[in-house]
CSV table of C-alpha atoms in Angstrom, one decimal:
chain,number,residue,atom,x,y,z
H,1,MET,CA,0.0,0.0,0.0
H,2,PRO,CA,1.7,3.2,-1.1
H,3,ASN,CA,1.9,6.1,1.4
H,4,VAL,CA,-0.3,9.0,0.7
H,5,HIS,CA,1.2,12.4,1.4
H,6,LYS,CA,-1.3,14.8,-0.2
H,7,ASP,CA,0.9,17.8,0.2
H,8,PHE,CA,2.8,16.5,-2.8
H,9,HIS,CA,0.0,17.9,-4.9
H,10,GLY,CA,0.9,21.4,-3.7
H,11,CYS,CA,4.5,20.8,-4.5
H,12,PHE,CA,3.7,19.6,-8.0
H,13,ASN,CA,1.4,22.6,-8.5
H,14,PHE,CA,4.3,24.9,-7.5
H,15,GLY,CA,6.5,23.2,-10.0
H,16,LEU,CA,4.0,23.9,-12.8
H,17,LYS,CA,3.7,27.5,-11.8
H,18,PHE,CA,7.5,27.9,-11.8
H,19,LEU,CA,7.8,26.5,-15.3
H,20,LEU,CA,4.9,28.6,-16.5
H,21,ASP,CA,6.1,31.8,-15.0
H,22,ASN,CA,9.7,31.4,-16.0
H,23,TYR,CA,9.8,29.5,-19.2
H,24,GLY,CA,6.3,29.7,-20.6
H,25,GLU,CA,3.4,27.3,-21.5
H,26,ALA,CA,5.3,25.4,-24.2
H,27,GLU,CA,8.0,24.4,-21.8
H,28,MET,CA,5.5,23.4,-19.1
H,29,GLU,CA,3.9,21.1,-21.8
H,30,GLU,CA,7.3,19.7,-22.8
H,31,TYR,CA,8.0,18.8,-19.2
H,32,LEU,CA,4.6,17.1,-18.8
H,33,ARG,CA,5.0,15.1,-21.9
H,34,ARG,CA,8.4,14.0,-20.7
H,35,VAL,CA,6.8,12.9,-17.4
H,36,ALA,CA,4.2,11.0,-19.3
H,37,ARG,CA,6.7,9.1,-21.4
H,38,ASN,CA,9.2,8.4,-18.6
H,39,ALA,CA,7.3,8.0,-15.4
H,40,TYR,CA,4.3,6.3,-17.0
H,41,ALA,CA,6.3,4.0,-19.3
H,42,PRO,CA,4.9,0.8,-17.7
H,43,LEU,CA,1.3,2.2,-18.0
H,44,ILE,CA,1.9,3.0,-21.7
H,45,GLU,CA,3.2,-0.6,-22.2
H,46,SER,CA,0.2,-2.0,-20.3
H,47,LEU,CA,-2.2,0.1,-22.4
H,48,ARG,CA,-0.6,-1.2,-25.6
H,49,MET,CA,-0.8,-4.8,-24.4
H,50,ARG,CA,-4.1,-4.9,-22.5
H,51,GLY,CA,-6.1,-2.0,-24.0
H,52,LEU,CA,-8.4,0.3,-22.0
H,53,PRO,CA,-8.8,-2.2,-19.0
H,54,ALA,CA,-5.2,-1.2,-18.1
H,55,LEU,CA,-6.2,2.4,-17.8
H,56,GLN,CA,-9.4,1.4,-15.9
H,57,ASP,CA,-7.3,-0.5,-13.4
H,58,HIS,CA,-4.9,2.5,-13.1
H,59,TRP,CA,-7.5,5.0,-12.4
H,60,GLN,CA,-9.5,2.7,-10.1
H,61,HIS,CA,-6.3,2.3,-8.0
H,62,ILE,CA,-5.4,6.0,-8.0
H,63,MET,CA,-8.8,7.3,-7.2
H,64,LEU,CA,-9.3,4.9,-4.3
H,65,LEU,CA,-5.9,5.8,-2.9
H,66,GLU,CA,-6.7,9.5,-3.1
H,67,GLU,CA,-10.2,8.9,-1.6
H,68,ALA,CA,-11.7,10.7,-4.6
H,69,ASP,CA,-15.4,11.1,-5.3
H,70,PHE,CA,-15.5,9.5,-8.8
H,71,ASP,CA,-17.3,7.3,-11.3
H,72,LEU,CA,-15.4,5.1,-13.8
H,73,ARG,CA,-17.2,3.1,-16.5
H,74,PHE,CA,-17.2,2.0,-20.1
H,75,THR,CA,-19.8,3.4,-22.4
H,76,ASN,CA,-21.5,1.4,-25.2
H,77,ASP,CA,-19.0,2.7,-27.8
H,78,ASP,CA,-16.0,1.3,-26.0
H,79,THR,CA,-15.0,4.6,-24.4
H,80,LEU,CA,-13.6,4.6,-20.9
H,81,VAL,CA,-15.1,7.5,-19.0
H,82,LEU,CA,-13.6,8.8,-15.7
H,83,GLN,CA,-15.8,11.4,-14.0
H,84,VAL,CA,-14.1,13.1,-11.1
H,85,LYS,CA,-16.8,14.8,-9.0
H,86,GLN,CA,-14.3,16.4,-6.6
H,87,CYS,CA,-10.7,16.5,-7.6
H,88,PRO,CA,-8.7,15.3,-4.5
H,89,ALA,CA,-5.6,17.4,-5.5
H,90,ILE,CA,-7.6,20.7,-5.9
H,91,ALA,CA,-9.6,19.9,-2.7
H,92,HIS,CA,-6.4,19.4,-0.7
H,93,MET,CA,-4.6,22.5,-2.1
H,94,ARG,CA,-7.6,24.7,-1.3
H,95,ALA,CA,-7.9,23.2,2.2
H,96,ARG,CA,-4.3,24.1,2.8
H,97,GLY,CA,-4.6,27.6,1.3
H,98,TYR,CA,-2.4,27.0,-1.7
H,99,LYS,CA,-3.1,29.0,-4.9
H,100,VAL,CA,-4.0,26.5,-7.6
H,101,CYS,CA,-2.0,27.2,-10.7
H,102,SER,CA,-4.1,28.5,-13.6
H,103,ARG,CA,-3.0,25.6,-15.8
H,104,PHE,CA,-3.2,22.9,-13.2
H,105,CYS,CA,-5.9,20.9,-15.0
H,106,GLU,CA,-4.0,21.2,-18.2
H,107,ALA,CA,-1.5,18.8,-16.7
H,108,THR,CA,-4.1,16.1,-16.7
H,109,ARG,CA,-5.0,16.7,-20.3
H,110,ILE,CA,-1.4,16.8,-21.5
H,111,VAL,CA,-0.2,13.7,-19.5
H,112,ASN,CA,-3.3,11.7,-20.6
H,113,ASP,CA,-2.8,12.8,-24.2
H,114,GLU,CA,0.9,11.7,-24.3
H,115,ILE,CA,0.3,8.4,-22.5
H,116,CYS,CA,-2.6,7.6,-24.9
H,117,ARG,CA,-0.7,8.8,-28.1
H,118,GLN,CA,2.3,6.6,-27.2
H,119,ALA,CA,0.0,3.6,-27.0
H,120,GLY,CA,-2.3,4.2,-30.0
H,121,TYR,CA,-5.2,5.7,-28.0
H,122,GLN,CA,-6.8,9.1,-27.6
H,123,SER,CA,-8.1,11.1,-24.7
H,124,GLU,CA,-10.0,14.2,-24.0
H,125,VAL,CA,-10.7,16.1,-20.8
H,126,GLU,CA,-13.4,18.6,-20.0
H,127,TYR,CA,-12.5,20.3,-16.8
H,128,ASP,CA,-14.1,22.8,-14.4
H,129,ARG,CA,-11.2,23.9,-12.2
H,130,GLU,CA,-13.4,26.3,-10.2
H,131,ASN,CA,-15.6,23.5,-9.1
H,132,ALA,CA,-12.8,20.9,-9.0
H,133,ARG,CA,-14.6,18.6,-11.5
H,134,CYS,CA,-13.6,16.9,-14.7
H,135,THR,CA,-14.6,14.3,-17.1
H,136,GLN,CA,-11.9,12.3,-18.9
H,137,ARG,CA,-12.6,10.0,-21.9
H,138,PHE,CA,-10.3,7.4,-23.4
H,139,ARG,CA,-10.8,5.4,-26.6
H,140,LYS,CA,-8.8,3.6,-29.2
H,141,GLU,CA,-7.4,5.9,-31.9
H,142,ALA,CA,-9.4,5.7,-35.1
H,143,ALA,CA,-7.7,3.8,-37.9
H,144,ARG,CA,-6.1,6.2,-40.5
M,1,MET,CA,-4.2,14.1,-12.3
M,2,ILE,CA,-0.8,12.9,-11.3
M,3,SER,CA,-1.4,11.1,-8.0
M,4,CYS,CA,0.5,12.2,-4.9
M,5,THR,CA,1.8,8.6,-4.8
M,6,GLU,CA,3.4,9.2,-8.3
M,7,PHE,CA,4.7,12.6,-7.5
M,8,ILE,CA,8.3,11.7,-6.6
M,9,MET,CA,8.9,10.5,-10.2
M,10,ALA,CA,7.5,13.8,-11.6
M,11,TYR,CA,9.7,15.7,-9.0
M,12,SER,CA,12.8,13.9,-10.2
M,13,GLU,CA,11.9,14.5,-13.8
M,14,LEU,CA,11.4,18.2,-13.0
M,15,PHE,CA,14.9,18.5,-11.5
M,16,ALA,CA,16.3,16.8,-14.6
M,17,PHE,CA,14.3,18.9,-17.0
M,18,ILE,CA,15.4,22.3,-15.4
M,19,ASP,CA,19.0,21.1,-15.0
M,20,GLU,CA,19.3,19.9,-18.6
M,21,ARG,CA,17.6,22.8,-20.3
M,22,TYR,CA,18.4,25.7,-18.1
M,23,GLY,CA,21.4,24.7,-15.9
M,24,ARG,CA,22.2,24.1,-12.3
M,25,GLU,CA,21.8,27.7,-11.2
M,26,GLU,CA,18.3,27.7,-12.4
M,27,LEU,CA,17.6,24.4,-10.6
M,28,VAL,CA,18.9,25.9,-7.4
M,29,ARG,CA,16.8,28.9,-7.9
M,30,PHE,CA,13.7,26.7,-8.3
M,31,TRP,CA,14.6,25.0,-5.0
M,32,GLU,CA,15.1,28.4,-3.3
M,33,GLU,CA,11.7,29.6,-4.6
M,34,LEU,CA,10.1,26.4,-3.4
M,35,ALA,CA,11.5,27.0,0.0
M,36,ASP,CA,10.5,30.6,0.1
M,37,GLU,CA,7.0,30.3,-1.3
M,38,PHE,CA,5.8,26.7,-0.6
M,39,LEU,CA,7.4,25.5,2.7
M,40,PHE,CA,5.5,28.1,4.8
M,41,ASN,CA,4.0,25.3,6.9
M,42,LEU,CA,7.6,24.3,8.1
M,43,ARG,CA,8.6,28.0,8.3
M,44,ASP,CA,5.6,28.9,10.5
M,45,LEU,CA,6.4,25.9,12.9
M,46,VAL,CA,10.1,26.9,13.1
M,47,ALA,CA,9.2,30.5,13.8
M,48,GLU,CA,6.7,29.6,16.5
M,49,LYS,CA,8.2,26.6,18.2
M,50,GLY,CA,11.9,26.3,17.0
M,51,LEU,CA,13.3,22.8,17.3
M,52,ALA,CA,10.0,21.4,18.6
M,53,GLY,CA,8.3,22.8,15.5
M,54,MET,CA,10.7,21.0,13.2
M,55,SER,CA,10.0,17.8,15.1
M,56,GLU,CA,6.3,18.4,14.7
M,57,TYR,CA,6.6,19.0,11.0
M,58,TRP,CA,8.7,16.0,10.2
M,59,SER,CA,6.8,13.7,12.5
M,60,HIS,CA,3.8,14.4,10.4
M,61,THR,CA,5.3,14.4,6.9
M,62,LEU,CA,7.7,11.4,7.4
M,63,SER,CA,4.9,9.4,8.9
M,64,GLU,CA,2.6,10.0,5.9
M,65,GLU,CA,5.5,9.2,3.6
M,66,GLY,CA,6.3,6.0,5.5
M,67,ALA,CA,9.9,6.8,6.3
M,68,ASP,CA,12.2,4.5,8.1
M,69,CYS,CA,14.1,6.9,10.4
M,70,ARG,CA,14.9,8.0,13.9
M,71,MET,CA,14.1,11.5,15.1
M,72,THR,CA,15.8,13.0,18.2
M,73,LEU,CA,14.8,16.2,19.9
M,74,THR,CA,16.7,17.8,22.8
M,75,ASP,CA,16.8,21.4,24.1
M,76,ASP,CA,19.7,22.1,21.8
M,77,GLU,CA,19.3,19.9,18.8
M,78,PHE,CA,16.9,18.2,16.5
M,79,SER,CA,18.1,15.4,14.2
M,80,ILE,CA,16.7,12.9,11.7
M,81,GLU,CA,18.7,9.8,11.0
M,82,MET,CA,17.2,8.5,7.8
M,83,ASN,CA,17.7,4.8,7.3
M,84,HIS,CA,15.6,4.5,4.1
M,85,CYS,CA,14.3,7.7,2.5
M,86,PRO,CA,10.8,7.0,1.1
M,87,SER,CA,11.5,9.2,-1.9
M,88,THR,CA,14.6,7.4,-3.0
M,89,ALA,CA,12.9,4.1,-2.4
M,90,ILE,CA,10.2,5.1,-5.0
M,91,LEU,CA,13.0,6.1,-7.4
M,92,ARG,CA,14.8,2.8,-6.8
M,93,ARG,CA,11.6,0.7,-7.1
M,94,ASN,CA,10.6,2.3,-10.5
M,95,LYS,CA,13.5,0.8,-12.4
M,96,HIS,CA,12.1,2.1,-15.7
M,97,LEU,CA,13.0,5.7,-14.7
M,98,THR,CA,16.5,7.2,-14.6
M,99,PRO,CA,16.5,9.2,-11.4
M,100,PHE,CA,18.0,12.7,-11.3
M,101,PRO,CA,21.5,11.9,-10.1
M,102,ASP,CA,21.6,14.7,-7.6
M,103,TYR,CA,18.1,14.2,-6.3
M,104,CYS,CA,19.1,14.5,-2.6
M,105,GLU,CA,20.7,17.9,-3.1
M,106,HIS,CA,17.3,19.6,-2.9
M,107,CYS,CA,16.9,18.8,0.8
M,108,LYS,CA,20.1,20.6,1.6
M,109,VAL,CA,19.0,23.8,-0.2
M,110,LEU,CA,15.3,23.7,0.9
M,111,TYR,CA,15.8,23.0,4.6
M,112,ARG,CA,18.8,25.2,5.2
M,113,ARG,CA,17.0,28.1,3.6
M,114,VAL,CA,13.9,27.8,5.7
M,115,ILE,CA,15.6,27.0,9.0
M,116,GLU,CA,18.8,29.0,9.2
M,117,PRO,CA,17.3,32.5,9.2
M,118,TYR,CA,15.8,31.6,12.6
M,119,GLY,CA,19.2,31.3,14.3
M,120,PHE,CA,19.8,27.6,13.7
M,121,ARG,CA,22.5,25.7,11.9
M,122,CYS,CA,21.2,23.0,9.6
M,123,GLU,CA,23.5,20.3,8.1
M,124,VAL,CA,22.3,17.6,5.8
M,125,THR,CA,24.8,14.8,5.3
M,126,VAL,CA,23.9,12.3,2.6
M,127,SER,CA,25.9,9.0,3.1
M,128,ASP,CA,24.1,6.9,0.5
M,129,PRO,CA,21.9,8.7,-2.1
M,130,VAL,CA,20.9,5.5,-3.7
M,131,MET,CA,19.7,3.7,-0.6
M,132,GLY,CA,18.4,7.0,0.8
M,133,ARG,CA,20.5,7.3,4.0
M,134,CYS,CA,21.2,10.7,5.4
M,135,VAL,CA,21.4,12.7,8.6
M,136,VAL,CA,19.7,16.0,9.1
M,137,ARG,CA,21.1,17.8,12.1
M,138,VAL,CA,19.8,21.2,13.4
M,139,THR,CA,21.6,22.9,16.2
M,140,LYS,CA,21.1,26.3,17.8
M,141,GLY,CA,23.4,28.7,16.0
């Protein structure tokens, strides 16, 4: 059972703000894509091998660890949908009085996008940072 | 969302990213800004309670992180003898990732910068960065 130290969300948020303020949005995105490729290499491989159930297992594990209010399901068109009803990262940062980076939710979009692209899948995120909610969708990339 | 349980990998990657693209001075500047603008919970405890505040801060954080360490608090000194740092354990466990080689350096910059302005001397001695063994010793200046 991994140890859950939620203040790391604040530290990650600070890192994003530092990149954004000092080097700009493109560099922040470059960093996040690097994290996706390097840190999530096993998930990318698992997604290639097992398909969307690999992502389903990943999110189920993470959301339970973070004690998130969420819903995770497949739709009829083989899309995996993760609905986060209250983001545990934003909730924690607000409770501690941290200023949430304006692009914090973009990190989710970019990291998801890179993981999926590397494995032949696609993702989209609709987020509402103010209300700490988002809906993430994952599906197999359409054949070209 | 990057889970807080996955953060250490993203932290190591951030150090490597800044160091490779902008140089070591910029990485140190990042650590200094992190100390100045993010570690206010530690700073507040040090300001209010001194050595006891440090003990309170690390008792909480190292417990949440699952550290194997021994903390000692006396009237004149606070120390942490880290047997297995939880962060380096994560980096070791995730063999697919190349850890930032000077990962442990950030502790030296962060904690000295927060603690020493309050009249203490803070030494961080890393004996084994791979296995995560170090000693943090804070004494009255």
